[in-house]
mmCIF file of C-alpha atoms in Angstrom:
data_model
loop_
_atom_site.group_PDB
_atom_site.id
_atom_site.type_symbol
_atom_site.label_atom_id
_atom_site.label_comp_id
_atom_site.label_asym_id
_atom_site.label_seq_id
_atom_site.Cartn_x
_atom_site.Cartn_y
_atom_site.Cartn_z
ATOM 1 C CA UNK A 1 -89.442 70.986 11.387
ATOM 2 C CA UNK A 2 -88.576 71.153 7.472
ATOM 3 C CA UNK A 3 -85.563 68.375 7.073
ATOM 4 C CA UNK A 4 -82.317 70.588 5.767
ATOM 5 C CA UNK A 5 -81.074 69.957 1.933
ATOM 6 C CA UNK A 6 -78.009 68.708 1.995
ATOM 7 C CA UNK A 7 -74.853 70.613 0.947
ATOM 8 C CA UNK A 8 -73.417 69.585 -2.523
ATOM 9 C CA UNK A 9 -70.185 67.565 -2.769
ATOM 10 C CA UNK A 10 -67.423 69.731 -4.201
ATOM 11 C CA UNK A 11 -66.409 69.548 -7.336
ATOM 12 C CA UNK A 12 -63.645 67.139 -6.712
ATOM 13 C CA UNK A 13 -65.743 64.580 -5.101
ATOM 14 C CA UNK A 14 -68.723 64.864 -7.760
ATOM 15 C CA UNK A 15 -68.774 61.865 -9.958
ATOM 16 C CA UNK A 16 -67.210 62.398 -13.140
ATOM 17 C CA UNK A 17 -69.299 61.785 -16.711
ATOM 18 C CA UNK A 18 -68.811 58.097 -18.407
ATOM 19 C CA UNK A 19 -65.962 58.876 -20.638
ATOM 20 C CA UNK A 20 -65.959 56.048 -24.208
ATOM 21 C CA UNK A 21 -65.867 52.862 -23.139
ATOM 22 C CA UNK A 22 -67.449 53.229 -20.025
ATOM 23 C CA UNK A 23 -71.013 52.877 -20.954
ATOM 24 C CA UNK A 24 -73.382 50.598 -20.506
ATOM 25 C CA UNK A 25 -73.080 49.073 -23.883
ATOM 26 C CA UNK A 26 -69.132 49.798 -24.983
ATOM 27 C CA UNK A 27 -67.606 48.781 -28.104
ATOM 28 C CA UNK A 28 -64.322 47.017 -29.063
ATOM 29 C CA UNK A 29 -62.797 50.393 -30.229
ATOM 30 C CA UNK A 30 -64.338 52.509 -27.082
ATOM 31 C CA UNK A 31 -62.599 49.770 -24.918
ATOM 32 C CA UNK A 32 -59.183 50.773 -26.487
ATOM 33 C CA UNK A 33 -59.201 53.926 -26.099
ATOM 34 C CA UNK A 34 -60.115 53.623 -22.614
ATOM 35 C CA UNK A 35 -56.933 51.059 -22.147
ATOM 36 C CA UNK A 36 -54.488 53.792 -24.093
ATOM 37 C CA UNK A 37 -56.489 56.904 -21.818
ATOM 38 C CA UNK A 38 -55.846 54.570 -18.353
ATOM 39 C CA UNK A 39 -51.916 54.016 -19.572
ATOM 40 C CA UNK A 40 -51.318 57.667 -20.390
ATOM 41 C CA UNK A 41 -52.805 58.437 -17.288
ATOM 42 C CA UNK A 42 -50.716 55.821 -15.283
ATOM 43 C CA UNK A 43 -47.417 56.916 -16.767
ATOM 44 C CA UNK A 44 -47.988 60.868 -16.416
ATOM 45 C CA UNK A 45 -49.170 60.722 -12.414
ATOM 46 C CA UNK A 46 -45.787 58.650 -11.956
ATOM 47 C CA UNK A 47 -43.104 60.430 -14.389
ATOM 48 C CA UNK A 48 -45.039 64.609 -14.693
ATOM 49 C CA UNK A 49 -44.836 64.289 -18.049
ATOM 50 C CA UNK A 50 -47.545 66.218 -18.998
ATOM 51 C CA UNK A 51 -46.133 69.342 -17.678
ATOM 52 C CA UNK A 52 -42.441 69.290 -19.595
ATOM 53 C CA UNK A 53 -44.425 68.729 -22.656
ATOM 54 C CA UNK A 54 -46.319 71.595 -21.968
ATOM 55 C CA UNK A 55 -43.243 73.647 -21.478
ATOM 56 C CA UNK A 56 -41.979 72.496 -24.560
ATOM 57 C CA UNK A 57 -44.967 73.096 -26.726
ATOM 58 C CA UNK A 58 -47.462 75.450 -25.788
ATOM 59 C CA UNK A 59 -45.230 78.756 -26.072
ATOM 60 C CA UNK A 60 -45.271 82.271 -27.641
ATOM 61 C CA UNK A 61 -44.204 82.433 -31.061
ATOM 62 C CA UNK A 62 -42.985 86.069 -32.671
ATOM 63 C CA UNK A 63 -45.074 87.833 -35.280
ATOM 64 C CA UNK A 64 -43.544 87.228 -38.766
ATOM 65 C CA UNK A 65 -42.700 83.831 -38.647
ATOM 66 C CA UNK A 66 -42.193 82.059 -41.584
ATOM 67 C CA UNK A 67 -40.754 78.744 -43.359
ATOM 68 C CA UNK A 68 -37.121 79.880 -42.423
ATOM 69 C CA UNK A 69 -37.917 78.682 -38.841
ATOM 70 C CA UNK A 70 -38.688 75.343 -40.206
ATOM 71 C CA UNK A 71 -34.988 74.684 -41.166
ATOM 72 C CA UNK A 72 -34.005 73.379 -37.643
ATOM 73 C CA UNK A 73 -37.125 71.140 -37.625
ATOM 74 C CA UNK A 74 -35.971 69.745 -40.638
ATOM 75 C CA UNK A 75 -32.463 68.967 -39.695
ATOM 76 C CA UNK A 76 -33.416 67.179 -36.423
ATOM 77 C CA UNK A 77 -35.585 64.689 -39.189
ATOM 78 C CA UNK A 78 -32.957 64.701 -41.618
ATOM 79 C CA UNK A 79 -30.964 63.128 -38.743
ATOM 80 C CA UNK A 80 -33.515 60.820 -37.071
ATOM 81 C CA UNK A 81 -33.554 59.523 -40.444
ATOM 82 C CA UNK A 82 -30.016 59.420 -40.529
ATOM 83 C CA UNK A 83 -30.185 57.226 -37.536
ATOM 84 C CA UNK A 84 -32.978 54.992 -38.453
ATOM 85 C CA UNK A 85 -31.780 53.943 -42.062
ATOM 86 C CA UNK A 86 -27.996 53.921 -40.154
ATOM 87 C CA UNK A 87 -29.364 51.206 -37.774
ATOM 88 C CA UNK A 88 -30.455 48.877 -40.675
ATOM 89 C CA UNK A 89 -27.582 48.902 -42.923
ATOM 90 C CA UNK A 90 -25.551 48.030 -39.548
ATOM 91 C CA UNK A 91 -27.150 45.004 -39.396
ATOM 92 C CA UNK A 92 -25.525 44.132 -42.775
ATOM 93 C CA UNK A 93 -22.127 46.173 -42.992
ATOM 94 C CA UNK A 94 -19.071 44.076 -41.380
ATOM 95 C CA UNK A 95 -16.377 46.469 -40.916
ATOM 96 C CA UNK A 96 -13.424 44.612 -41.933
ATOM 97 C CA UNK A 97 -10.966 45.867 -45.024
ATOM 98 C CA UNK A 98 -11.510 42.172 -46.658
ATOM 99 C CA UNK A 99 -15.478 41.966 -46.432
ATOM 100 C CA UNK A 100 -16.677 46.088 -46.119
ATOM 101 C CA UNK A 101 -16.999 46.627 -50.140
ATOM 102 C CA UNK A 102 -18.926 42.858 -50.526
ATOM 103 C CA UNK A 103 -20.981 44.028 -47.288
ATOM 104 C CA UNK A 104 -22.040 46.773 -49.061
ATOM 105 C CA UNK A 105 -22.438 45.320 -52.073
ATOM 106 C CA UNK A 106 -24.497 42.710 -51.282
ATOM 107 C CA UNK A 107 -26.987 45.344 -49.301
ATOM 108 C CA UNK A 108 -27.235 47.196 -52.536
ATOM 109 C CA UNK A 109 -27.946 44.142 -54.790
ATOM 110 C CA UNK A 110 -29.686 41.417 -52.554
ATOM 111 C CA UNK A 111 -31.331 42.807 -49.429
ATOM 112 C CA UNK A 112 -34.545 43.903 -49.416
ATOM 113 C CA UNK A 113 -35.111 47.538 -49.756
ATOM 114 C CA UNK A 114 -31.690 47.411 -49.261
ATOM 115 C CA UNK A 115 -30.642 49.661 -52.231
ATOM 116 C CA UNK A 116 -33.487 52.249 -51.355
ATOM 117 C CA UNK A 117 -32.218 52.382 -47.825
ATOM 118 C CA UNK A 118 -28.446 52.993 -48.637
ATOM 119 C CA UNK A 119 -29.678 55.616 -50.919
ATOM 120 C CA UNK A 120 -31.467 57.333 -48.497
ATOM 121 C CA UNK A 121 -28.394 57.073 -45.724
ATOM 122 C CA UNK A 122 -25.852 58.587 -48.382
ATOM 123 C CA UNK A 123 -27.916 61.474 -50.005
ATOM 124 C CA UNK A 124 -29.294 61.987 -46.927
ATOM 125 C CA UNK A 125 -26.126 62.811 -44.889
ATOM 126 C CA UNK A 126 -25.625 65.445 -47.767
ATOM 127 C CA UNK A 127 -28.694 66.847 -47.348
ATOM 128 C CA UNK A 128 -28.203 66.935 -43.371
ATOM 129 C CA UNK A 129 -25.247 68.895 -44.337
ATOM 130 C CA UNK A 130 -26.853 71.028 -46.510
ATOM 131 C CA UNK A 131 -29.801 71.805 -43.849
ATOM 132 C CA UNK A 132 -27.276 72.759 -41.205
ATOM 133 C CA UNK A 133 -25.301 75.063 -43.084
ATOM 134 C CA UNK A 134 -28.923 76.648 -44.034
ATOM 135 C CA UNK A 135 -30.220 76.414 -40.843
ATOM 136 C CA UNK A 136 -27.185 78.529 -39.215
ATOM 137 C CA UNK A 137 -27.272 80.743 -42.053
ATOM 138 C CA UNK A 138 -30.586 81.415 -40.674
ATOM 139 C CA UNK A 139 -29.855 81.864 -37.391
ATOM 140 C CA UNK A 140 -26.619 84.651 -37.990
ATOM 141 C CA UNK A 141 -28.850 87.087 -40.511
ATOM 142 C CA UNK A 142 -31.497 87.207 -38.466
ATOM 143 C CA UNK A 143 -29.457 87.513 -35.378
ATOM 144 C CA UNK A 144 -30.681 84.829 -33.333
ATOM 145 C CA UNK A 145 -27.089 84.722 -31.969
ATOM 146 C CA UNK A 146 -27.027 87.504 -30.312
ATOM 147 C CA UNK A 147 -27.439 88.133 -25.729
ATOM 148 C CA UNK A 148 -29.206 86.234 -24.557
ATOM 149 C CA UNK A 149 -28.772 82.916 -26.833
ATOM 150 C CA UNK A 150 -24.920 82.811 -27.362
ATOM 151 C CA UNK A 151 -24.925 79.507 -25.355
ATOM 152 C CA UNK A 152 -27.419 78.538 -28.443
ATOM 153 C CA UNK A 153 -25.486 79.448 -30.988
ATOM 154 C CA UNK A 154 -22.107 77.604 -29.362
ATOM 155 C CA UNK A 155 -24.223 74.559 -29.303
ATOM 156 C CA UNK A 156 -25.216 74.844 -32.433
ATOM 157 C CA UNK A 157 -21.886 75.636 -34.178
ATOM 158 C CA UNK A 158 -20.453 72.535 -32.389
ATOM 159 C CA UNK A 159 -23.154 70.350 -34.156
ATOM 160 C CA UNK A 160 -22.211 71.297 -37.404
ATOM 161 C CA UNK A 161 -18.521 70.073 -36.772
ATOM 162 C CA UNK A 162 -20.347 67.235 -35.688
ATOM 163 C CA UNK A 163 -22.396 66.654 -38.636
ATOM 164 C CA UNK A 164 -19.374 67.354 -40.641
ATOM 165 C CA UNK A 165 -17.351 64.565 -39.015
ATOM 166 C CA UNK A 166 -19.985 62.131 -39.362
ATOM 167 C CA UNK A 167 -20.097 62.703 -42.754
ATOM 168 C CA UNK A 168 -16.569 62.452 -42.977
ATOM 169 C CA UNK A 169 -16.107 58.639 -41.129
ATOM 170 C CA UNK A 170 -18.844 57.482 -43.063
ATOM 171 C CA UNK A 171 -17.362 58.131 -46.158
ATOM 172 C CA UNK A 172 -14.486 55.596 -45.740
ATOM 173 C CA UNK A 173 -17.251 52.751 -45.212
ATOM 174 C CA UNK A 174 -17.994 51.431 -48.118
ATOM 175 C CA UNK A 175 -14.000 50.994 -48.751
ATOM 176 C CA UNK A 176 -13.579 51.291 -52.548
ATOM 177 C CA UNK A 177 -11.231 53.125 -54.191
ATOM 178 C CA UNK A 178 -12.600 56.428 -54.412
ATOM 179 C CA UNK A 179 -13.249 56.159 -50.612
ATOM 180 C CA UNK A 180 -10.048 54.954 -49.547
ATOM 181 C CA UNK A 181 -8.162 57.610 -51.245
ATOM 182 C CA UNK A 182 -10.567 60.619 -50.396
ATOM 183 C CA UNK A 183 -10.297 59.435 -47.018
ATOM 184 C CA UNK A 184 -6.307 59.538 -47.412
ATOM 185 C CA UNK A 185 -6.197 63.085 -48.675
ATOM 186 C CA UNK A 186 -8.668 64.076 -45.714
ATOM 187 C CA UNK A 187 -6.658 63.023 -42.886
ATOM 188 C CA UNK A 188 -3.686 64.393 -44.265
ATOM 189 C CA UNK A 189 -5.514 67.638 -44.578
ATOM 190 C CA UNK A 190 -6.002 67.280 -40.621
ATOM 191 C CA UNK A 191 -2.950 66.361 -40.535
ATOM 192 C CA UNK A 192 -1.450 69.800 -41.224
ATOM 193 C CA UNK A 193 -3.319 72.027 -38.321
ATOM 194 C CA UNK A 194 -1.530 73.390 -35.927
ATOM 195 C CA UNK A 195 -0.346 71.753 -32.269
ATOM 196 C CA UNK A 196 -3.010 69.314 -32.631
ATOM 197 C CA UNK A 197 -3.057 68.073 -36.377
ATOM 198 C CA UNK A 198 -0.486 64.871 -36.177
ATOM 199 C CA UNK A 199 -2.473 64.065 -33.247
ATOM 200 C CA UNK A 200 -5.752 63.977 -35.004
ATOM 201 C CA UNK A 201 -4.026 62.154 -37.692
ATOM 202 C CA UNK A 202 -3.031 59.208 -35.880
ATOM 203 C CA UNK A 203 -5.909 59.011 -33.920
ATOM 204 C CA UNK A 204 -7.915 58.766 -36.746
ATOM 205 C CA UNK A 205 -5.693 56.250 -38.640
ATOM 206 C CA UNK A 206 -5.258 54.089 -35.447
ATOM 207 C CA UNK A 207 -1.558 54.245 -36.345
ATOM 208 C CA UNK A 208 1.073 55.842 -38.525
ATOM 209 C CA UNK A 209 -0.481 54.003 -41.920
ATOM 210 C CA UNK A 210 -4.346 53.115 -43.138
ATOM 211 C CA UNK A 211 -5.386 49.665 -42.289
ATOM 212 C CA UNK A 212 -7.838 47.384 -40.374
ATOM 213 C CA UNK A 213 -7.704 49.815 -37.411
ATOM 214 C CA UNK A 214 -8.697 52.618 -39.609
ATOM 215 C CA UNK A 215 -11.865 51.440 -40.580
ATOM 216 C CA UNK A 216 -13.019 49.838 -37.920
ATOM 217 C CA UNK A 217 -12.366 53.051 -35.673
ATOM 218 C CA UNK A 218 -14.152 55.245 -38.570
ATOM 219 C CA UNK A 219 -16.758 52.916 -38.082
ATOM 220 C CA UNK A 220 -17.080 52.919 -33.996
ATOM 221 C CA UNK A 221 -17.138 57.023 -34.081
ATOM 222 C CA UNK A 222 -19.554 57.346 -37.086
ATOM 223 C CA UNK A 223 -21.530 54.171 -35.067
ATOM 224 C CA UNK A 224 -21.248 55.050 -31.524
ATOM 225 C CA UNK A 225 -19.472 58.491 -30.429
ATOM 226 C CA UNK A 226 -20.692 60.910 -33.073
ATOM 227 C CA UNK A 227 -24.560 60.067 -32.795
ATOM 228 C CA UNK A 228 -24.429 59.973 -29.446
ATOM 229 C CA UNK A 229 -23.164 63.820 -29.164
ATOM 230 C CA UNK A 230 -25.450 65.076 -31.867
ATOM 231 C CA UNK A 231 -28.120 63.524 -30.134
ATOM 232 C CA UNK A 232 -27.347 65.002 -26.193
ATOM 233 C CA UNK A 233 -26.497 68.180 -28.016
ATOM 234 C CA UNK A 234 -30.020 68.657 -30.111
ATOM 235 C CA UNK A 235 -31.499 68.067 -26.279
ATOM 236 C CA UNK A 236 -29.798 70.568 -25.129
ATOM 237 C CA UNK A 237 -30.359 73.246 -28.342
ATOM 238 C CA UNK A 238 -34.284 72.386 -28.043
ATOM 239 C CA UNK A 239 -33.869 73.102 -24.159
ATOM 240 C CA UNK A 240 -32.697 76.784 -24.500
ATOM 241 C CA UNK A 241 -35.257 77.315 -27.797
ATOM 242 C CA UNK A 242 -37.679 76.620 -25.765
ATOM 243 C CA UNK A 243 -36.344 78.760 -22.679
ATOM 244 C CA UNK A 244 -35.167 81.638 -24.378
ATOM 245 C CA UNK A 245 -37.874 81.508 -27.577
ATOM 246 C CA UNK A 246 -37.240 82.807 -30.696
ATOM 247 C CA UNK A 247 -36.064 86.023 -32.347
ATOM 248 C CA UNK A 248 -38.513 87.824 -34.449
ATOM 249 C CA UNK A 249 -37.206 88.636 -38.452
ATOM 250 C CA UNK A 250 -35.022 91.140 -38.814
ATOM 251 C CA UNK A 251 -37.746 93.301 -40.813
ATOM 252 C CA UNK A 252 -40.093 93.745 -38.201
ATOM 253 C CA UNK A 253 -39.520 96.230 -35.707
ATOM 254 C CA UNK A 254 -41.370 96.702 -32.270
ATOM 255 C CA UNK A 255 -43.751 99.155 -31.878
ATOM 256 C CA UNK A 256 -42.714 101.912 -29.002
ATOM 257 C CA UNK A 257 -45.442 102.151 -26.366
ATOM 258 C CA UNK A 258 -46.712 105.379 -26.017
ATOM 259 C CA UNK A 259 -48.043 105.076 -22.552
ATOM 260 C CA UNK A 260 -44.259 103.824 -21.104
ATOM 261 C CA UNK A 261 -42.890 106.844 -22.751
ATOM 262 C CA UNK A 262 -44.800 109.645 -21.147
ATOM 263 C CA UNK A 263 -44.079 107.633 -17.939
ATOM 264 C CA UNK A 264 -40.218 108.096 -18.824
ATOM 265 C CA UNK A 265 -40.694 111.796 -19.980
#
């Protein structure tokens, strides 16, 4: 009797092609790649992350786009780079009313880079600023506020008094004159709101008058508490952009479908 073929494997059993680095003959540089393929692969069976990024990235984006849509891109960067030149200058500043000025003024004249660095942490928070405002001005005329991303824009208008106080306890830092006195004036400002302004007031001074507890609590919320809300809160506005998607420009209107109107007629 003629022997029977045997049935082929399925496709999950089949071996799979050598991918670089598994040759017979594998370079240095093949070999790497394998190691940074085999960690990838490691971390995404265990954590799934594959499949958020996914989510995040591959999504429909509305005819018309344009370079407008770029502005909240480019506030995120402005403050990751906020953060980043933030984190080095901390390792210099000392946040004390008899040392803050020399702190600063010995990263501007005798650290390393440390001039180009403060320069890009203080005309970058006003460009931050700038973005923000640009970036909601954005978002309101093309009327990207609107059902179903309200939550969106709540989010968003609650960064920008975010990036706004950041701003403002940073200011104080560098505790010369012209930012001890602007300081003054602001927290008076505060200080005249309604219900809640005396309260903001002292809280911010640390007391009824500026002093050591005044800077070094400007310092802990433009440090600690401020960063870490903008942060949670840009999760949490890239979470419902990428849920809800994005609003076409204003000018473009959708095109009625013929064939779902002589359904309704």
């Amino acid at each position: 009797m003629p022997k029977l073929k045997l049935p082929a494997p399925p496709p999950a059993l089949r071996p799979r092609p050598p991918r670089p680095g598994q040759g017979p003959n594998p370079t240095p540089l093949d070999q790497a790649k394998e190691a940074g393929i085999g960690a990838v692969d490691w971390i995404d069976e265990r954590t799934s992350l594959s499949g958020a990024l996914r989510w995040t990235m591959f999504r429909k984006v509305p005819k018309g786009t344009n370079w407008f849509y770029t502005l909240g891109s480019a506030c995120m960067f402005a403050f990751l780079s906020q953060a980043t030149t933030g984190v080095f200058l901390a390792m210099y500043y000392d946040p004390s009313p008899t040392h803050a000025y020399e702190s600063a003024r010995h990263i501007t004249n005798d650290v390393f880079l440390g001039e180009f660095v403060r320069g890009m942490h203080k005309w970058g928070s006003t460009v931050m600023v700038i973005l923000v405002f640009l970036h909601m001005a954005r978002t309101f005329f093309f009327g990207a506020y609107k059902y179903p991303r309200e939550l969106n824009w709540i989010v968003g208008a609650v960064l920008l008094i975010l990036t706004m106080l950041m701003s403002f306890t940073g200011y104080l830092l560098p505790f010369d004159q012209r930012s001890y006195w602007a300081t003054i004036v602001g927290v008076n400002i505060n200080g005249t709101g309604p219900i809640v302004g005396p309260f903001l007031s002292d809280f911010l001074r640390g007391g009824a008058e500026f002093g050591a507890t005044t800077l070094s609590r400007f310092y802990a919320i433009h440090m600690l508490l401020v960063p870490g809300g903008i942060a949670a809160l840009i999760g949490a506005h890239l979470y419902l952009v990428a849920k809800l998607g994005t609003t076409a420009p204003p000018w473009l209107k959708a095109k009625p479908d013929d064939k779902l109107r002589e359904e309704q007629v």
